[in-house]
Amino acid sequence: MPKDPTASSPGSQSSLREANRSRIIDAVKQFGGLTQVELAAATGLSTATVSTIVKELAVAGVVETETTSRSGRRALRVTLARQAGLVAGIHVGPRSLSVALGDLAHDVVAEQTLPLPADHRADTTLDRAALLVVDLLDRVGTDLDELLTLGVAMAAPVDPATGLLTVRGALRGWEDTPVAQVLSKRLARPVHVDADATLGALAEHRLGAGRHVQDLLYVRLSYGTSAGLVLGGRPHRGGSGAAGQLGHVQVDPAGPVCRCGNRGCLDTEVGENALLDLVRPALGEVTLRDLVRLARGGDPGSRRVLEDAANRVGQAAATIVTVLDPQLVVVGGELAQAGAIVVEALGESVRRHALPHRFAPVDVVAGGLGPRAELLGALELARSHTDVVEGVAW
Ligand SMILES: [Zn+2]
């Protein structure tokens, strides 16, 4: 007969009951499904205590019980209650498509990333995204019936009223595609869309480098530059979903025409084309990914180009820091994969150009979630639209 901790252990009754509940839930999680007698053996609790707690957990909807037969005797088999459902996150990046399935406990249960060509087409990319969602559901042994909702991170700002991109040229060829409507028609589930930098900021705030702060600026250095804001613990999307377009801050009124139609935007100096033009004489035709890899490997020209770009972005970000006074600047996006070269150059530049603070100069750090921040943010967006998740900020 196993010793029953409820009978002999000191401590308050309620914390003991809580500890015993956890032991039982952990055992069911670990072994899948157990009879009450097996649960008693696995946890060291008496069968009477197990029976009482299982009844409470069943009423609370945490576990389910069914009558079964073991060695010819009737027994009550205990399993975890069927999960409340899954959510899907999609990140449509400039050169990649990532899809993930997550549960409501913030775990990712399946995930896949595919490369995309430059100027990928809206219809084929959304088609692949929908197929990938179905494929991942199949991989984890379920189907669309278990999918509650989807969140999509777009590499461009999205107008919540129309579901269309707010900045022409931000993602060429996608201007007239209502992303949420297309996917929701295809998968018969609600779809919520937001800018990837905003969702990167949200993910870093909830799960990554910004967990301890309420006001955060997320700078996303990618094929173009963008920013996401979390203010007072909530993502700030702006009046039309266009907040954070750091790459379209004008840095040279007489500069070249940007893809948005303005002149001299930051992206005309630090966007993909500008950076690749700078290294072409020395390195020939390389991709942005090559540039990051070369910089990590110590190539001086690649390092210099990324450092100078981070410095330039830091000057623009410093204006946001001066105006909004965030507690933390988090650096993400593909170029942040170059590591300290980029993060330190950006940090120095922000501190040099922002209003000097006597007591607490703003911290600039690398993202804690790496290149998955936007995808994890898309999952958070989807979760925030399920009515079973409490305390959401959306
Ligand atoms: Zn522009």
CSV table of C-alpha atoms in Angstrom, one decimal, residues 2 34-47 50-51 54 70 73-78:
chain,number,residue,atom,x,y,z
A,2,PRO,CA,1.7,3.3,-1.1
A,34,LEU,CA,-4.2,5.3,-16.7
A,35,THR,CA,-6.8,3.6,-14.5
A,36,GLN,CA,-7.3,5.0,-11.0
A,37,VAL,CA,-5.4,2.1,-9.4
A,38,GLU,CA,-2.4,2.7,-11.8
A,39,LEU,CA,-2.6,6.4,-11.0
A,40,ALA,CA,-2.3,5.6,-7.3
A,41,ALA,CA,0.8,3.5,-8.0
A,42,ALA,CA,2.3,6.1,-10.2
A,43,THR,CA,1.8,9.0,-7.8
A,44,GLY,CA,2.1,7.3,-4.4
A,45,LEU,CA,-1.3,8.6,-3.4
A,46,SER,CA,-4.0,6.5,-1.9
A,47,THR,CA,-6.8,5.2,-4.3
A,50,VAL,CA,-6.9,9.7,-6.4
A,51,SER,CA,-10.7,9.0,-6.8
A,54,VAL,CA,-10.1,12.7,-10.4
A,70,ARG,CA,-8.6,-4.6,-16.7
A,73,ARG,CA,-12.4,-6.2,-13.5
A,74,ARG,CA,-14.1,-2.9,-14.1
A,75,ALA,CA,-11.9,0.1,-13.8
A,76,LEU,CA,-12.1,3.8,-14.4
A,77,ARG,CA,-9.6,4.9,-17.1
A,78,VAL,CA,-8.5,8.5,-16.8
